[in-house]
Amino acid sequence: MWKNWIYSGGKSDLPPDFYSDNYKLMMDVMRVDDHTHKVKGKFINETNAKESKIQNELKSSGLKDNFPNANFIVNAITDLPTEKDHRYLWYKEMFTRVLSEHNKKVELYNKNHPGYKIIFFVFDESSQYFQTYSKADKCNFGMEVEGILHFFI
């Protein structure tokens, strides 16, 4: 099925990221997480920074050259305390910001591919959250709490 899709996500390409003349569809791909937050007016993500550092170390070590057909996936641990590593509020803010920015471009997408329907493909890389029924300040390890799993947006 993917052979009918054309990648158009390069810097000189017209948006969105993919389109298919066969299916009359266009698709924009985006990612959201619960690590990205603003510090002094700039968005930062310590987890991505650490993962990039590890990927660069793997590349410079020559390990990737020994396994040319392998894909390396890095899941870095920041060693930050939870409240400085990820937050549900950061997740909601990033989700809203990223989708709003892409949504602003729909008119341009329609201009580039008239009559096509658009797909927003969202990679949700956030942590799993648990919503409690009570307003507990903190849940300690081993503590029994009633609630439900949060389903990703």
Tab-separated table of N, CA and C in Angstrom:
chain	number	residue	atom	x	y	z
A	1	MET	N	0.816	-1.193	0.000
A	1	MET	CA	0.000	0.000	0.000
A	1	MET	C	0.864	1.264	0.000
A	2	TRP	N	2.021	1.257	0.705
A	2	TRP	CA	2.851	2.454	0.812
A	2	TRP	C	3.507	2.831	-0.509
A	3	LYS	N	3.561	1.894	-1.463
A	3	LYS	CA	4.166	2.230	-2.754
A	3	LYS	C	3.328	3.273	-3.494
A	4	ASN	N	2.078	3.449	-3.094
A	4	ASN	CA	1.193	4.438	-3.714
A	4	ASN	C	1.275	5.812	-3.046
A	5	TRP	N	2.177	5.960	-2.086
A	5	TRP	CA	2.343	7.227	-1.380
A	5	TRP	C	3.641	7.893	-1.818
A	6	ILE	N	3.618	9.207	-1.905
A	6	ILE	CA	4.801	9.978	-2.275
A	6	ILE	C	5.215	10.816	-1.074
A	7	TYR	N	6.503	10.702	-0.721
A	7	TYR	CA	7.038	11.496	0.382
A	7	TYR	C	7.294	12.913	-0.110
A	8	SER	N	6.769	13.882	0.614
A	8	SER	CA	6.980	15.287	0.235
A	8	SER	C	7.306	16.124	1.472
A	9	GLY	N	8.130	15.559	2.346
A	9	GLY	CA	8.461	16.236	3.600
A	9	GLY	C	9.811	16.910	3.592
A	10	GLY	N	10.463	16.953	2.424
A	10	GLY	CA	11.761	17.620	2.340
A	10	GLY	C	11.611	19.132	2.420
A	11	LYS	N	12.714	19.815	2.694
A	11	LYS	CA	12.677	21.270	2.867
A	11	LYS	C	12.160	21.998	1.625
A	12	SER	N	12.430	21.472	0.441
A	12	SER	CA	11.997	22.156	-0.784
A	12	SER	C	10.669	21.613	-1.320
A	13	ASP	N	10.080	20.629	-0.625
A	13	ASP	CA	8.821	20.027	-1.075
A	13	ASP	C	7.614	20.826	-0.589
A	14	LEU	N	6.528	20.719	-1.343
A	14	LEU	CA	5.270	21.326	-0.922
A	14	LEU	C	4.611	20.434	0.132
A	15	PRO	N	4.041	21.026	1.183
A	15	PRO	CA	3.381	20.220	2.214
A	15	PRO	C	2.061	19.648	1.719
A	16	PRO	N	1.560	18.620	2.372
A	16	PRO	CA	2.017	17.994	3.617
A	16	PRO	C	3.116	16.960	3.370
A	17	ASP	N	3.376	16.116	4.392
A	17	ASP	CA	4.493	15.178	4.351
A	17	ASP	C	4.344	14.071	3.315
A	18	PHE	N	3.129	13.594	3.086
A	18	PHE	CA	2.872	12.510	2.137
A	18	PHE	C	1.584	12.804	1.374
A	19	TYR	N	1.490	12.251	0.172
A	19	TYR	CA	0.219	12.287	-0.550
A	19	TYR	C	0.132	11.079	-1.461
A	20	SER	N	-1.089	10.718	-1.808
A	20	SER	CA	-1.335	9.590	-2.696
A	20	SER	C	-2.360	10.005	-3.745
A	21	ASP	N	-1.918	10.014	-4.993
A	21	ASP	CA	-2.846	10.317	-6.084
A	21	ASP	C	-3.857	9.183	-6.245
A	22	ASN	N	-3.430	7.944	-5.966
A	22	ASN	CA	-4.334	6.786	-6.089
A	22	ASN	C	-5.510	6.873	-5.125
A	23	TYR	N	-5.212	7.273	-3.879
A	23	TYR	CA	-6.230	7.291	-2.835
A	23	TYR	C	-6.866	8.669	-2.655
A	24	LYS	N	-6.314	9.683	-3.325
A	24	LYS	CA	-6.779	11.066	-3.159
A	24	LYS	C	-6.724	11.478	-1.680
A	25	LEU	N	-5.597	11.119	-1.063
A	25	LEU	CA	-5.358	11.423	0.345
A	25	LEU	C	-4.028	12.140	0.495
A	26	MET	N	-3.934	12.965	1.502
A	26	MET	CA	-2.663	13.566	1.904
A	26	MET	C	-2.530	13.375	3.411
A	27	MET	N	-1.280	13.302	3.873
A	27	MET	CA	-1.062	12.985	5.283
A	27	MET	C	0.071	13.833	5.845
A	28	ASP	N	-0.175	14.401	6.993
A	28	ASP	CA	0.842	15.130	7.726
A	28	ASP	C	1.180	14.323	8.975
A	29	VAL	N	2.465	14.118	9.196
A	29	VAL	CA	2.929	13.296	10.316
A	29	VAL	C	3.532	14.213	11.372
A	30	MET	N	3.169	13.981	12.623
A	30	MET	CA	3.686	14.796	13.714
A	30	MET	C	3.875	13.924	14.953
A	31	ARG	N	4.624	14.433	15.897
A	31	ARG	CA	4.830	13.700	17.138
A	31	ARG	C	4.547	14.618	18.320
A	32	VAL	N	4.048	14.015	19.388
A	32	VAL	CA	3.825	14.734	20.640
A	32	VAL	C	4.372	13.886	21.784
A	33	ASP	N	4.749	14.557	22.858
A	33	ASP	CA	5.222	13.846	24.041
A	33	ASP	C	4.914	14.682	25.276
A	34	ASP	N	5.350	14.205	26.402
A	34	ASP	CA	5.089	14.906	27.662
A	34	ASP	C	6.376	15.408	28.308
A	35	HIS	N	7.433	15.554	27.494
A	35	HIS	CA	8.726	16.024	27.996
A	35	HIS	C	9.011	17.469	27.582
A	36	THR	N	8.506	17.879	26.426
A	36	THR	CA	8.816	19.194	25.877
A	36	THR	C	8.120	20.294	26.678
A	37	HIS	N	8.905	21.283	27.078
A	37	HIS	CA	8.347	22.416	27.811
A	37	HIS	C	9.192	23.663	27.540
A	38	LYS	N	8.624	24.794	27.884
A	38	LYS	CA	9.271	26.073	27.618
A	38	LYS	C	10.111	26.501	28.813
A	39	VAL	N	11.344	26.899	28.513
A	39	VAL	CA	12.234	27.469	29.520
A	39	VAL	C	12.820	28.737	28.911
A	40	LYS	N	12.561	29.870	29.543
A	40	LYS	CA	13.035	31.171	29.052
A	40	LYS	C	12.662	31.392	27.590
A	41	GLY	N	11.418	31.037	27.235
A	41	GLY	CA	10.914	31.283	25.889
A	41	GLY	C	11.334	30.274	24.837
A	42	LYS	N	12.090	29.257	25.235
A	42	LYS	CA	12.580	28.264	24.278
A	42	LYS	C	12.084	26.875	24.686
A	43	PHE	N	11.612	26.090	23.688
A	43	PHE	CA	11.167	24.732	23.974
A	43	PHE	C	12.371	23.822	24.147
A	44	ILE	N	12.360	23.049	25.235
A	44	ILE	CA	13.438	22.085	25.479
A	44	ILE	C	12.840	20.708	25.745
A	45	ASN	N	13.650	19.691	25.509
A	45	ASN	CA	13.248	18.308	25.751
A	45	ASN	C	14.509	17.532	26.127
A	46	GLU	N	14.731	17.378	27.430
A	46	GLU	CA	15.939	16.689	27.906
A	46	GLU	C	16.001	15.242	27.450
A	47	THR	N	14.850	14.587	27.338
A	47	THR	CA	14.835	13.188	26.908
A	47	THR	C	15.337	13.069	25.469
A	48	ASN	N	14.801	13.901	24.567
A	48	ASN	CA	15.269	13.864	23.173
A	48	ASN	C	16.752	14.203	23.075
A	49	ALA	N	17.194	15.173	23.875
A	49	ALA	CA	18.606	15.566	23.859
A	49	ALA	C	19.489	14.389	24.267
A	50	LYS	N	19.079	13.669	25.297
A	50	LYS	CA	19.870	12.534	25.755
A	50	LYS	C	19.847	11.399	24.725
A	51	GLU	N	18.684	11.153	24.119
A	51	GLU	CA	18.591	10.112	23.085
A	51	GLU	C	19.459	10.460	21.882
A	52	SER	N	19.475	11.722	21.482
A	52	SER	CA	20.320	12.156	20.364
A	52	SER	C	21.792	11.972	20.699
A	53	LYS	N	22.163	12.306	21.927
A	53	LYS	CA	23.560	12.141	22.362
A	53	LYS	C	23.968	10.664	22.272
A	54	ILE	N	23.106	9.769	22.731
A	54	ILE	CA	23.409	8.336	22.690
A	54	ILE	C	23.475	7.852	21.241
A	55	GLN	N	22.541	8.322	20.387
A	55	GLN	CA	22.581	7.940	18.963
A	55	GLN	C	23.900	8.388	18.335
A	56	ASN	N	24.348	9.609	18.647
A	56	ASN	CA	25.620	10.104	18.110
A	56	ASN	C	26.798	9.289	18.620
A	57	GLU	N	26.753	8.875	19.888
A	57	GLU	CA	27.818	8.029	20.433
A	57	GLU	C	27.856	6.679	19.729
A	58	LEU	N	26.678	6.107	19.444
A	58	LEU	CA	26.623	4.835	18.710
A	58	LEU	C	27.214	4.993	17.309
A	59	LYS	N	26.885	6.097	16.672
A	59	LYS	CA	27.382	6.354	15.318
A	59	LYS	C	28.898	6.530	15.319
A	60	SER	N	29.405	7.362	16.239
A	60	SER	CA	30.849	7.634	16.261
A	60	SER	C	31.665	6.433	16.753
A	61	SER	N	31.030	5.525	17.489
A	61	SER	CA	31.749	4.336	17.962
A	61	SER	C	31.989	3.324	16.850
A	62	GLY	N	31.245	3.474	15.733
A	62	GLY	CA	31.374	2.527	14.624
A	62	GLY	C	30.453	1.333	14.757
A	63	LEU	N	29.721	1.240	15.861
A	63	LEU	CA	28.827	0.103	16.083
A	63	LEU	C	27.776	0.007	14.986
A	64	LYS	N	27.228	1.148	14.587
A	64	LYS	CA	26.211	1.139	13.531
A	64	LYS	C	26.783	0.623	12.208
A	65	ASP	N	28.061	0.902	11.959
A	65	ASP	CA	28.696	0.429	10.730
A	65	ASP	C	28.794	-1.097	10.703
A	66	ASN	N	28.926	-1.701	11.882
A	66	ASN	CA	29.020	-3.166	11.968
A	66	ASN	C	27.684	-3.851	11.706
A	67	PHE	N	26.597	-3.109	11.845
A	67	PHE	CA	25.251	-3.643	11.634
A	67	PHE	C	24.473	-2.717	10.701
A	68	PRO	N	24.846	-2.669	9.413
A	68	PRO	CA	24.241	-1.687	8.498
A	68	PRO	C	22.740	-1.873	8.265
A	69	ASN	N	22.216	-3.047	8.487
A	69	ASN	CA	20.790	-3.291	8.263
A	69	ASN	C	19.960	-3.182	9.536
A	70	ALA	N	20.599	-2.814	10.635
A	70	ALA	CA	19.899	-2.727	11.918
A	70	ALA	C	19.404	-1.310	12.165
A	71	ASN	N	18.276	-1.215	12.837
A	71	ASN	CA	17.757	0.076	13.307
A	71	ASN	C	17.948	0.114	14.812
A	72	PHE	N	18.571	1.155	15.291
A	72	PHE	CA	18.807	1.300	16.715
A	72	PHE	C	17.748	2.212	17.314
A	73	ILE	N	17.079	1.742	18.333
A	73	ILE	CA	16.081	2.538	19.043
A	73	ILE	C	16.631	2.817	20.436
A	74	VAL	N	16.677	4.069	20.797
A	74	VAL	CA	17.221	4.463	22.091
A	74	VAL	C	16.084	4.960	22.971
A	75	ASN	N	16.017	4.430	24.160
A	75	ASN	CA	15.043	4.877	25.151
A	75	ASN	C	15.849	5.392	26.339
A	76	ALA	N	16.189	6.668	26.295
A	76	ALA	CA	17.096	7.239	27.289
A	76	ALA	C	16.397	7.515	28.613
A	77	ILE	N	17.160	7.357	29.669
A	77	ILE	CA	16.697	7.693	31.010
A	77	ILE	C	17.416	8.973	31.410
A	78	THR	N	16.662	10.001	31.752
A	78	THR	CA	17.265	11.302	32.046
A	78	THR	C	17.795	11.408	33.470
A	79	ASP	N	17.321	10.541	34.354
A	79	ASP	CA	17.655	10.612	35.782
A	79	ASP	C	17.130	11.892	36.439
A	80	LEU	N	16.209	12.576	35.764
A	80	LEU	CA	15.569	13.744	36.359
A	80	LEU	C	14.440	13.288	37.273
A	81	PRO	N	14.128	14.072	38.311
A	81	PRO	CA	12.940	13.734	39.104
A	81	PRO	C	11.697	13.874	38.219
A	82	THR	N	10.665	13.112	38.516
A	82	THR	CA	9.467	13.042	37.677
A	82	THR	C	8.937	14.420	37.295
A	83	GLU	N	8.833	15.330	38.263
A	83	GLU	CA	8.227	16.637	37.970
A	83	GLU	C	9.067	17.489	37.028
A	84	LYS	N	10.351	17.133	36.827
A	84	LYS	CA	11.203	17.863	35.880
A	84	LYS	C	11.424	17.070	34.588
A	85	ASP	N	10.926	15.847	34.560
A	85	ASP	CA	11.125	14.978	33.397
A	85	ASP	C	9.912	15.004	32.466
A	86	HIS	N	8.735	14.824	33.022
A	86	HIS	CA	7.518	14.835	32.205
A	86	HIS	C	6.323	15.204	33.069
A	87	ARG	N	5.344	15.816	32.400
A	87	ARG	CA	4.125	16.220	33.094
A	87	ARG	C	2.948	16.096	32.144
A	88	TYR	N	1.810	15.787	32.680
A	88	TYR	CA	0.595	15.699	31.873
A	88	TYR	C	0.255	17.061	31.278
A	89	LEU	N	0.475	18.137	32.034
A	89	LEU	CA	0.207	19.485	31.532
A	89	LEU	C	1.070	19.774	30.305
A	90	TRP	N	2.358	19.389	30.348
A	90	TRP	CA	3.236	19.588	29.180
A	90	TRP	C	2.701	18.820	27.981
A	91	TYR	N	2.181	17.625	28.223
A	91	TYR	CA	1.597	16.796	27.161
A	91	TYR	C	0.416	17.511	26.509
A	92	LYS	N	-0.504	17.999	27.334
A	92	LYS	CA	-1.691	18.685	26.793
A	92	LYS	C	-1.288	19.943	26.028
A	93	GLU	N	-0.328	20.692	26.573
A	93	GLU	CA	0.125	21.916	25.899
A	93	GLU	C	0.785	21.601	24.557
A	94	MET	N	1.636	20.571	24.518
A	94	MET	CA	2.308	20.224	23.270
A	94	MET	C	1.309	19.692	22.247
A	95	PHE	N	0.392	18.845	22.696
A	95	PHE	CA	-0.609	18.295	21.786
A	95	PHE	C	-1.400	19.430	21.130
A	96	THR	N	-1.856	20.373	21.945
A	96	THR	CA	-2.635	21.503	21.430
A	96	THR	C	-1.800	22.345	20.475
A	97	ARG	N	-0.561	22.655	20.858
A	97	ARG	CA	0.304	23.500	20.033
A	97	ARG	C	0.623	22.839	18.699
A	98	VAL	N	1.034	21.573	18.731
A	98	VAL	CA	1.440	20.878	17.509
A	98	VAL	C	0.259	20.720	16.554
A	99	LEU	N	-0.875	20.252	17.058
A	99	LEU	CA	-2.021	20.076	16.165
A	99	LEU	C	-2.568	21.410	15.664
A	100	SER	N	-2.537	22.434	16.498
A	100	SER	CA	-2.995	23.753	16.057
A	100	SER	C	-2.111	24.280	14.929
A	101	GLU	N	-0.794	24.126	15.065
A	101	GLU	CA	0.136	24.582	14.022
A	101	GLU	C	-0.112	23.844	12.707
A	102	HIS	N	-0.306	22.548	12.767
A	102	HIS	CA	-0.573	21.772	11.551
A	102	HIS	C	-1.941	22.123	10.971
A	103	ASN	N	-2.902	22.355	11.856
A	103	ASN	CA	-4.252	22.691	11.406
A	103	ASN	C	-4.272	24.017	10.637
A	104	LYS	N	-3.399	24.961	11.031
A	104	LYS	CA	-3.313	26.250	10.342
A	104	LYS	C	-2.872	26.089	8.885
A	105	LYS	N	-2.251	24.963	8.554
A	105	LYS	CA	-1.704	24.744	7.211
A	105	LYS	C	-2.667	23.990	6.294
A	106	VAL	N	-3.841	23.611	6.791
A	106	VAL	CA	-4.778	22.814	6.000
A	106	VAL	C	-5.160	23.526	4.698
A	107	GLU	N	-5.356	24.837	4.754
A	107	GLU	CA	-5.709	25.585	3.542
A	107	GLU	C	-4.605	25.440	2.483
A	108	LEU	N	-3.349	25.512	2.919
A	108	LEU	CA	-2.226	25.329	1.999
A	108	LEU	C	-2.195	23.910	1.440
A	109	TYR	N	-2.438	22.915	2.313
A	109	TYR	CA	-2.475	21.522	1.847
A	109	TYR	C	-3.536	21.357	0.771
A	110	ASN	N	-4.724	21.936	1.025
A	110	ASN	CA	-5.823	21.832	0.055
A	110	ASN	C	-5.483	22.529	-1.254
A	111	LYS	N	-4.731	23.609	-1.172
A	111	LYS	CA	-4.292	24.316	-2.381
A	111	LYS	C	-3.326	23.441	-3.178
A	112	ASN	N	-2.429	22.745	-2.473
A	112	ASN	CA	-1.433	21.894	-3.133
A	112	ASN	C	-2.040	20.612	-3.700
A	113	HIS	N	-3.114	20.115	-3.070
A	113	HIS	CA	-3.752	18.861	-3.502
A	113	HIS	C	-5.271	19.022	-3.450
A	114	PRO	N	-5.846	19.767	-4.388
A	114	PRO	CA	-7.295	20.024	-4.363
A	114	PRO	C	-8.108	18.734	-4.440
A	115	GLY	N	-9.147	18.679	-3.605
A	115	GLY	CA	-10.052	17.537	-3.619
A	115	GLY	C	-9.568	16.339	-2.818
A	116	TYR	N	-8.373	16.417	-2.238
A	116	TYR	CA	-7.849	15.318	-1.432
A	116	TYR	C	-8.344	15.475	0.003
A	117	LYS	N	-8.519	14.364	0.697
A	117	LYS	CA	-8.825	14.396	2.128
A	117	LYS	C	-7.502	14.340	2.878
A	118	ILE	N	-7.509	14.916	4.086
A	118	ILE	CA	-6.260	14.967	4.849
A	118	ILE	C	-6.311	14.067	6.075
A	119	ILE	N	-5.172	13.471	6.356
A	119	ILE	CA	-4.974	12.630	7.539
A	119	ILE	C	-3.926	13.317	8.407
A	120	PHE	N	-4.204	13.453	9.700
A	120	PHE	CA	-3.193	13.867	10.661
A	120	PHE	C	-2.737	12.594	11.377
A	121	PHE	N	-1.513	12.169	11.133
A	121	PHE	CA	-0.956	10.969	11.752
A	121	PHE	C	-0.101	11.438	12.924
A	122	VAL	N	-0.564	11.159	14.148
A	122	VAL	CA	0.100	11.650	15.354
A	122	VAL	C	0.814	10.499	16.054
A	123	PHE	N	2.129	10.625	16.170
A	123	PHE	CA	2.907	9.692	16.982
A	123	PHE	C	2.887	10.221	18.402
A	124	ASP	N	2.229	9.505	19.287
A	124	ASP	CA	2.117	9.927	20.680
A	124	ASP	C	3.185	9.183	21.471
A	125	GLU	N	4.220	9.898	21.867
A	125	GLU	CA	5.352	9.299	22.578
A	125	GLU	C	5.346	9.653	24.056
A	126	SER	N	4.164	9.938	24.588
A	126	SER	CA	4.069	10.328	25.995
A	126	SER	C	4.019	9.093	26.901
A	127	SER	N	4.204	9.358	28.173
A	127	SER	CA	4.132	8.312	29.184
A	127	SER	C	2.680	7.904	29.400
A	128	GLN	N	2.478	6.730	29.964
A	128	GLN	CA	1.133	6.292	30.327
A	128	GLN	C	0.763	6.969	31.645
A	129	TYR	N	-0.446	7.496	31.722
A	129	TYR	CA	-0.904	8.170	32.927
A	129	TYR	C	-2.068	7.422	33.547
A	130	PHE	N	-2.227	7.645	34.853
A	130	PHE	CA	-3.277	7.028	35.635
A	130	PHE	C	-4.069	8.140	36.292
A	131	GLN	N	-5.379	8.164	36.051
A	131	GLN	CA	-6.240	9.188	36.635
A	131	GLN	C	-6.901	8.621	37.890
A	132	THR	N	-6.644	9.270	39.021
A	132	THR	CA	-7.216	8.790	40.275
A	132	THR	C	-8.608	9.368	40.461
A	133	TYR	N	-9.421	8.655	41.230
A	133	TYR	CA	-10.771	9.137	41.533
A	133	TYR	C	-10.750	10.162	42.656
A	134	SER	N	-9.695	10.144	43.475
A	134	SER	CA	-9.600	11.116	44.565
A	134	SER	C	-8.462	12.077	44.264
A	135	LYS	N	-8.443	13.178	44.998
A	135	LYS	CA	-7.398	14.170	44.778
A	135	LYS	C	-6.240	13.915	45.744
A	136	ALA	N	-5.511	12.851	45.505
A	136	ALA	CA	-4.347	12.553	46.331
A	136	ALA	C	-3.192	13.432	45.859
A	137	ASP	N	-2.461	14.003	46.815
A	137	ASP	CA	-1.316	14.835	46.443
A	137	ASP	C	-0.244	13.998	45.764
A	138	LYS	N	0.065	12.865	46.348
A	138	LYS	CA	1.096	11.986	45.792
A	138	LYS	C	0.670	10.548	46.004
A	139	CYS	N	1.033	9.724	45.055
A	139	CYS	CA	0.827	8.287	45.207
A	139	CYS	C	2.193	7.659	45.424
A	140	ASN	N	2.387	7.051	46.549
A	140	ASN	CA	3.666	6.413	46.841
A	140	ASN	C	3.669	4.989	46.321
A	141	PHE	N	4.856	4.500	46.005
A	141	PHE	CA	5.002	3.139	45.519
A	141	PHE	C	4.379	2.176	46.517
A	142	GLY	N	3.565	1.258	46.019
A	142	GLY	CA	2.912	0.273	46.850
A	142	GLY	C	1.570	0.724	47.396
A	143	MET	N	1.267	1.994	47.227
A	143	MET	CA	0.005	2.540	47.719
A	143	MET	C	-1.130	2.106	46.793
A	144	GLU	N	-2.241	1.684	47.362
A	144	GLU	CA	-3.392	1.301	46.555
A	144	GLU	C	-4.257	2.524	46.301
A	145	VAL	N	-4.567	2.751	45.024
A	145	VAL	CA	-5.352	3.914	44.630
A	145	VAL	C	-6.369	3.475	43.593
A	146	GLU	N	-7.590	3.987	43.704
A	146	GLU	CA	-8.611	3.662	42.686
A	146	GLU	C	-8.568	4.711	41.589
A	147	GLY	N	-8.734	4.225	40.350
A	147	GLY	CA	-8.749	5.140	39.225
A	147	GLY	C	-8.797	4.375	37.908
A	148	ILE	N	-8.519	5.091	36.835
A	148	ILE	CA	-8.521	4.486	35.502
A	148	ILE	C	-7.275	4.912	34.738
A	149	LEU	N	-6.876	4.097	33.760
A	149	LEU	CA	-5.776	4.474	32.894
A	149	LEU	C	-6.236	5.587	31.990
A	150	HIS	N	-5.355	6.542	31.751
A	150	HIS	CA	-5.652	7.621	30.811
A	150	HIS	C	-5.397	7.105	29.396
A	151	PHE	N	-6.351	7.314	28.529
A	151	PHE	CA	-6.164	6.938	27.127
A	151	PHE	C	-5.606	8.132	26.381
A	152	PHE	N	-4.646	7.872	25.508
A	152	PHE	CA	-3.990	8.940	24.770
A	152	PHE	C	-4.990	9.763	23.975
A	153	ILE	N	-4.714	11.044	23.815
A	153	ILE	CA	-5.577	11.931	23.049
A	153	ILE	C	-5.622	11.427	21.617
